mmCIF file of C-alpha atoms in Angstrom:
data_model
loop_
_atom_site.group_PDB
_atom_site.id
_atom_site.type_symbol
_atom_site.label_atom_id
_atom_site.label_comp_id
_atom_site.label_asym_id
_atom_site.label_seq_id
_atom_site.Cartn_x
_atom_site.Cartn_y
_atom_site.Cartn_z
ATOM 1 C CA MET V 245 16.256 7.286 6.958
ATOM 2 C CA LYS V 246 12.799 7.449 8.503
ATOM 3 C CA ALA V 247 9.957 5.012 8.780
ATOM 4 C CA VAL V 248 6.741 5.973 7.045
ATOM 5 C CA ILE V 249 3.065 5.398 7.682
ATOM 6 C CA GLY V 250 2.017 6.693 4.253
ATOM 7 C CA VAL V 251 4.311 7.241 1.348
ATOM 8 C CA VAL V 252 5.683 10.286 -0.404
ATOM 9 C CA LEU V 253 8.776 9.148 -2.238
ATOM 10 C CA LEU V 254 11.742 11.320 -3.053
ATOM 11 C CA GLY V 255 14.775 10.068 -4.913
ATOM 12 C CA VAL V 256 13.307 6.796 -6.164
ATOM 13 C CA VAL V 257 15.020 6.058 -9.470
ATOM 14 C CA LEU V 258 12.326 5.546 -12.087
ATOM 15 C CA PRO V 259 13.316 3.169 -14.884
ATOM 16 C CA ALA V 260 13.184 4.619 -18.377
ATOM 17 C CA LEU V 261 9.700 4.216 -19.807
ATOM 18 C CA SER V 262 9.045 3.355 -23.403
ATOM 19 C CA LYS V 263 7.742 6.321 -25.358
ATOM 20 C CA ASP V 264 4.505 4.452 -25.965
ATOM 21 C CA CYS V 265 3.878 3.758 -22.261
ATOM 22 C CA ALA V 266 4.816 7.278 -21.187
ATOM 23 C CA GLN V 267 2.371 8.655 -23.718
ATOM 24 C CA LEU V 268 -0.371 6.270 -22.590
ATOM 25 C CA TYR V 269 0.042 7.293 -18.960
ATOM 26 C CA GLU V 270 -0.322 10.957 -19.859
ATOM 27 C CA GLU V 271 -3.225 10.425 -22.261
ATOM 28 C CA ASN V 272 -5.138 8.391 -19.673
ATOM 29 C CA GLY V 273 -4.762 10.948 -16.894
ATOM 30 C CA LEU V 274 -2.253 9.253 -14.622
ATOM 31 C CA SER V 275 -0.131 11.539 -12.495
ATOM 32 C CA PRO V 276 3.578 12.077 -13.252
ATOM 33 C CA ASN V 277 4.400 10.248 -9.989
ATOM 34 C CA PHE V 278 1.871 7.443 -10.480
ATOM 35 C CA ASN V 279 4.444 4.866 -9.374
ATOM 36 C CA GLU V 280 4.564 6.524 -5.949
ATOM 37 C CA THR V 281 0.817 6.971 -5.487
ATOM 38 C CA ILE V 282 0.171 3.376 -6.554
ATOM 39 C CA ALA V 283 2.953 2.101 -4.296
ATOM 40 C CA HIS V 284 1.291 3.766 -1.314
ATOM 41 C CA ALA V 285 -2.027 2.172 -2.211
ATOM 42 C CA ILE V 286 -0.705 -1.363 -2.672
ATOM 43 C CA HIS V 287 2.325 -1.724 -0.387
ATOM 44 C CA SER V 288 0.393 -3.653 2.286
ATOM 45 C CA LEU V 289 -2.457 -5.088 0.200
ATOM 46 C CA THR V 290 -3.588 -8.647 0.833
ATOM 47 C CA LEU V 291 -5.484 -11.149 -1.250
ATOM 48 C CA ASN V 292 -8.346 -10.749 1.230
ATOM 49 C CA GLU V 293 -8.634 -7.072 0.328
ATOM 50 C CA LEU V 294 -8.202 -7.685 -3.403
ATOM 51 C CA ARG V 295 -11.201 -10.005 -3.277
ATOM 52 C CA LYS V 296 -13.326 -7.110 -2.037
ATOM 53 C CA PHE V 297 -12.605 -5.496 -5.414
ATOM 54 C CA ASN V 298 -12.990 -8.730 -7.362
ATOM 55 C CA PRO V 299 -14.022 -11.996 -5.649
ATOM 56 C CA LEU V 300 -12.150 -13.912 -8.357
ATOM 57 C CA ALA V 301 -8.750 -12.405 -7.508
ATOM 58 C CA GLU V 302 -6.124 -15.146 -7.556
ATOM 59 C CA GLU V 303 -3.094 -16.022 -5.456
ATOM 60 C CA LEU V 304 -0.832 -15.238 -8.411
ATOM 61 C CA ASN V 305 -2.212 -11.703 -8.680
ATOM 62 C CA GLY V 306 0.898 -9.766 -9.715
ATOM 63 C CA VAL V 307 0.521 -7.055 -7.056
ATOM 64 C CA PRO V 308 3.940 -6.427 -5.450
ATOM 65 C CA VAL V 309 3.788 -5.763 -1.710
ATOM 66 C CA VAL V 310 6.151 -5.359 1.217
ATOM 67 C CA ASN V 311 6.997 -8.811 2.566
ATOM 68 C CA PRO V 312 4.717 -9.362 5.601
ATOM 69 C CA ARG V 313 7.629 -11.215 7.248
ATOM 70 C CA LEU V 314 10.100 -8.483 6.396
ATOM 71 C CA ASN V 315 12.062 -8.638 9.643
ATOM 72 C CA ASP V 316 12.352 -12.409 9.789
ATOM 73 C CA PRO V 317 16.128 -12.996 9.499
ATOM 74 C CA THR V 318 15.501 -15.967 7.189
ATOM 75 C CA GLU V 319 13.635 -13.806 4.666
ATOM 76 C CA THR V 320 15.684 -12.482 1.755
ATOM 77 C CA GLU V 321 13.019 -10.635 -0.252
ATOM 78 C CA ARG V 322 11.915 -7.160 0.819
ATOM 79 C CA VAL V 323 9.120 -7.198 -1.755
ATOM 80 C CA ILE V 324 7.103 -10.236 -2.795
ATOM 81 C CA PRO V 325 5.468 -10.397 -6.249
ATOM 82 C CA HIS V 326 1.906 -11.246 -5.200
ATOM 83 C CA ALA V 327 -0.344 -9.880 -2.449
ATOM 84 C CA PRO V 328 -0.709 -12.843 -0.047
ATOM 85 C CA GLU V 329 -3.746 -14.111 1.780
ATOM 86 C CA GLU V 330 -3.832 -12.936 5.380
ATOM 87 C CA GLU V 331 -4.830 -15.474 7.997
ATOM 88 C CA ILE V 332 -7.410 -13.760 10.157
ATOM 89 C CA ASN V 333 -8.783 -15.490 13.219
ATOM 90 C CA LYS V 334 -12.504 -15.274 13.867
ATOM 91 C CA ASN V 335 -12.243 -14.744 17.592
ATOM 92 C CA PHE V 336 -14.547 -11.733 17.461
ATOM 93 C CA MET V 337 -17.780 -10.815 15.711
ATOM 94 C CA SER V 338 -16.690 -7.755 13.705
ATOM 95 C CA GLU V 339 -14.003 -7.329 11.065
ATOM 96 C CA ALA V 340 -12.681 -4.361 13.052
ATOM 97 C CA MET V 341 -12.067 -6.389 16.230
ATOM 98 C CA ASN V 342 -10.576 -9.284 14.281
ATOM 99 C CA THR V 343 -8.239 -6.809 12.579
ATOM 100 C CA ILE V 344 -7.061 -5.467 15.933
ATOM 101 C CA ASP V 345 -6.582 -9.068 17.072
ATOM 102 C CA LEU V 346 -4.411 -9.674 13.994
ATOM 103 C CA VAL V 347 -2.268 -6.569 14.546
ATOM 104 C CA MET V 348 -1.714 -7.270 18.225
ATOM 105 C CA SER V 349 -0.928 -10.942 17.615
ATOM 106 C CA GLN V 350 1.978 -9.988 15.335
ATOM 107 C CA VAL V 351 3.757 -7.621 17.727
ATOM 108 C CA GLY V 352 7.115 -8.998 18.800
ATOM 109 C CA GLN V 353 6.809 -12.166 16.736
ATOM 110 C CA SER V 354 9.513 -13.419 14.411
ATOM 111 C CA GLY V 355 9.031 -11.759 11.072
ATOM 112 C CA ASP V 356 7.018 -8.853 12.465
ATOM 113 C CA GLN V 357 6.872 -6.578 9.426
ATOM 114 C CA PHE V 358 7.412 -3.342 11.329
ATOM 115 C CA GLY V 359 10.167 -4.416 13.695
ATOM 116 C CA THR V 360 10.838 -2.517 16.904
ATOM 117 C CA ASN V 361 10.340 1.036 15.604
ATOM 118 C CA TRP V 362 6.557 1.041 15.421
ATOM 119 C CA PRO V 363 4.503 1.725 18.572
ATOM 120 C CA ILE V 364 1.348 -0.338 18.914
ATOM 121 C CA VAL V 365 -1.040 2.580 18.371
ATOM 122 C CA ALA V 366 0.791 3.511 15.151
ATOM 123 C CA ARG V 367 0.442 -0.064 13.873
ATOM 124 C CA ILE V 368 -3.307 -0.012 14.440
ATOM 125 C CA VAL V 369 -3.687 3.421 12.821
ATOM 126 C CA HIS V 370 -1.663 2.295 9.799
ATOM 127 C CA LYS V 371 -3.791 -0.824 9.348
ATOM 128 C CA PHE V 372 -7.073 1.064 9.451
ATOM 129 C CA HIS V 373 -5.716 3.967 7.383
ATOM 130 C CA MET V 374 -4.917 1.518 4.597
ATOM 131 C CA LYS V 375 -8.289 -0.235 4.863
ATOM 132 C CA ASP V 376 -9.963 3.167 4.672
ATOM 133 C CA THR V 377 -7.831 4.117 1.653
ATOM 134 C CA TRP V 378 -8.818 0.900 -0.121
ATOM 135 C CA ALA V 379 -12.491 1.635 0.573
ATOM 136 C CA LYS V 380 -12.059 5.062 -1.056
ATOM 137 C CA ILE V 381 -10.257 3.523 -4.039
ATOM 138 C CA LYS V 382 -13.020 0.950 -4.439
ATOM 139 C CA GLU V 383 -15.624 3.722 -4.836
ATOM 140 C CA GLU V 384 -13.819 4.915 -7.946
ATOM 141 C CA PHE V 385 -12.938 1.389 -9.056
ATOM 142 C CA ASP V 386 -16.635 0.467 -9.127
ATOM 143 C CA LEU V 387 -17.501 3.461 -11.339
ATOM 144 C CA MET V 388 -14.519 3.226 -13.652
ATOM 145 C CA LYS V 389 -14.634 2.010 -17.228
ATOM 146 C CA GLN V 390 -12.223 -0.801 -17.980
ATOM 147 C CA PRO V 391 -8.868 0.767 -18.955
ATOM 148 C CA ALA V 392 -7.539 0.078 -22.427
ATOM 149 C CA LYS V 393 -5.528 -3.095 -22.923
ATOM 150 C CA ASP V 394 -2.351 -1.306 -24.005
ATOM 151 C CA LEU V 395 -2.415 0.902 -20.902
ATOM 152 C CA CYS V 396 -2.885 -2.153 -18.691
ATOM 153 C CA VAL V 397 0.068 -3.927 -20.293
ATOM 154 C CA CYS V 398 2.230 -0.945 -19.319
ATOM 155 C CA LEU V 399 0.834 -0.588 -15.792
ATOM 156 C CA LYS V 400 1.164 -4.283 -14.976
ATOM 157 C CA ASP V 401 4.866 -4.276 -15.858
ATOM 158 C CA THR V 402 5.788 -2.968 -12.413
ATOM 159 C CA GLU V 403 9.537 -3.522 -12.691
ATOM 160 C CA LYS V 404 9.748 -1.337 -15.793
ATOM 161 C CA ASN V 405 7.347 1.416 -14.746
ATOM 162 C CA GLY V 406 8.810 2.035 -11.272
ATOM 163 C CA ILE V 407 5.971 0.704 -9.100
ATOM 164 C CA PHE V 408 8.025 -2.248 -7.855
ATOM 165 C CA GLN V 409 10.950 0.021 -6.984
ATOM 166 C CA ALA V 410 8.632 2.395 -5.108
ATOM 167 C CA VAL V 411 7.229 -0.473 -3.031
ATOM 168 C CA ASP V 412 10.807 -1.577 -2.312
ATOM 169 C CA TRP V 413 11.541 1.942 -1.069
ATOM 170 C CA VAL V 414 8.773 1.525 1.491
ATOM 171 C CA ALA V 415 10.168 -1.853 2.554
ATOM 172 C CA ARG V 416 13.613 -0.383 3.116
ATOM 173 C CA GLN V 417 12.123 2.328 5.321
ATOM 174 C CA TYR V 418 10.278 -0.256 7.378
ATOM 175 C CA ARG V 419 13.443 -2.248 7.894
ATOM 176 C CA THR V 420 15.948 0.472 8.704
ATOM 177 C CA ALA V 421 14.332 3.776 9.671
ATOM 178 C CA PRO V 422 14.277 4.799 13.338
ATOM 179 C CA LEU V 423 11.524 7.444 13.181
ATOM 180 C CA LEU V 424 7.936 7.574 11.977
ATOM 181 C CA THR V 425 7.157 10.251 9.419
ATOM 182 C CA LEU V 426 4.320 11.313 7.181
ATOM 183 C CA LEU V 427 4.866 13.520 4.126
ATOM 184 C CA ASN V 428 8.567 13.575 5.004
ATOM 185 C CA LYS V 429 7.939 15.264 8.337
ATOM 186 C CA PRO V 430 8.482 13.621 11.755
ATOM 187 C CA LEU V 431 5.342 12.583 13.561
ATOM 188 C CA PRO V 432 4.718 13.250 17.239
ATOM 189 C CA LYS V 433 4.166 10.294 19.521
ATOM 190 C CA LEU V 434 0.492 9.448 19.216
ATOM 191 C CA LYS V 435 -0.719 9.828 22.781
ATOM 192 C CA ASP V 436 -3.589 12.332 22.931
ATOM 193 C CA ALA V 437 -6.036 14.493 20.960
ATOM 194 C CA LYS V 438 -3.393 17.125 20.156
ATOM 195 C CA SER V 439 -0.972 14.619 18.603
ATOM 196 C CA TRP V 440 -3.849 12.970 16.722
ATOM 197 C CA GLU V 441 -4.666 16.327 15.094
ATOM 198 C CA VAL V 442 -1.222 16.257 13.469
ATOM 199 C CA TRP V 443 -1.600 12.656 12.346
ATOM 200 C CA ARG V 444 -5.105 13.227 10.975
ATOM 201 C CA ALA V 445 -4.072 16.331 9.009
ATOM 202 C CA ARG V 446 -1.285 14.352 7.327
ATOM 203 C CA LEU V 447 -3.294 11.194 6.686
ATOM 204 C CA VAL V 448 -6.182 12.902 4.917
ATOM 205 C CA GLN V 449 -3.770 14.223 2.287
ATOM 206 C CA TYR V 450 -3.464 10.668 0.936
ATOM 207 C CA TYR V 451 -7.088 10.858 -0.231
ATOM 208 C CA ASP V 452 -6.112 13.205 -3.064
ATOM 209 C CA SER V 453 -8.407 12.496 -6.011
ATOM 210 C CA GLN V 454 -5.527 12.006 -8.454
ATOM 211 C CA ALA V 455 -3.829 9.458 -6.194
ATOM 212 C CA ILE V 456 -7.100 7.570 -5.831
ATOM 213 C CA THR V 457 -7.572 7.547 -9.627
ATOM 214 C CA ASP V 458 -4.035 6.250 -10.176
ATOM 215 C CA ALA V 459 -4.612 3.369 -7.775
ATOM 216 C CA ALA V 460 -8.083 2.520 -9.065
ATOM 217 C CA THR V 461 -6.780 2.418 -12.636
ATOM 218 C CA TYR V 462 -3.934 0.104 -11.682
ATOM 219 C CA LEU V 463 -6.179 -2.268 -9.727
ATOM 220 C CA SER V 464 -8.713 -2.334 -12.544
ATOM 221 C CA CYS V 465 -5.931 -3.425 -14.880
ATOM 222 C CA VAL V 466 -4.667 -6.081 -12.469
ATOM 223 C CA LEU V 467 -8.041 -7.524 -11.529
ATOM 224 C CA ASN V 468 -10.107 -7.099 -14.678
ATOM 225 C CA HIS V 469 -7.610 -7.270 -17.535
ATOM 226 C CA THR V 470 -6.470 -10.665 -18.781
ATOM 227 C CA GLY V 471 -3.453 -11.292 -20.910
#
């Protein structure tokens, strides 16, 4: 088992989809592995970030994410059903510096999501990679027409469509895997320009237009569709 920065899932058991939902996914241009692409996009989302998409996003938002306190021995859930609000101190002027403050303040604390397998530089890269991914998704989100109600009903049922299971796969990697990988290949220790070239080449592959569309469609359903 290997820890992951981004997510390409192999072997995740996808629950049987109703014929109607399967047809809706295909007709609306979602990828065959939409559960995996969406899981990558949402696995570490917070309510703070959801409110950048829609300021009215609620605490009970229905977006399953890896438990931020995953490695706390008192925690029993690998995945929690709603993206939580992240407490960010305002010790610095910029969001970037306050984000670094947040990441560094969690290292070695009880419940540290990443445990002992994640070097500090990798934690910071992961945090900003996800924020950058969300910014890319938001570009498409802002231009997208509201998805049809019947499609949204299917997409929001994450336990039936495989999204929840794909997020749980990520959580299990975080908890047990000894090595960092991207795209199922081991990553070099991030220590210089040469090792960053490898990381960068892998990370940019997560900006695939289809993956971005999958995630934007899901978030539009979650944040803009009622009922």
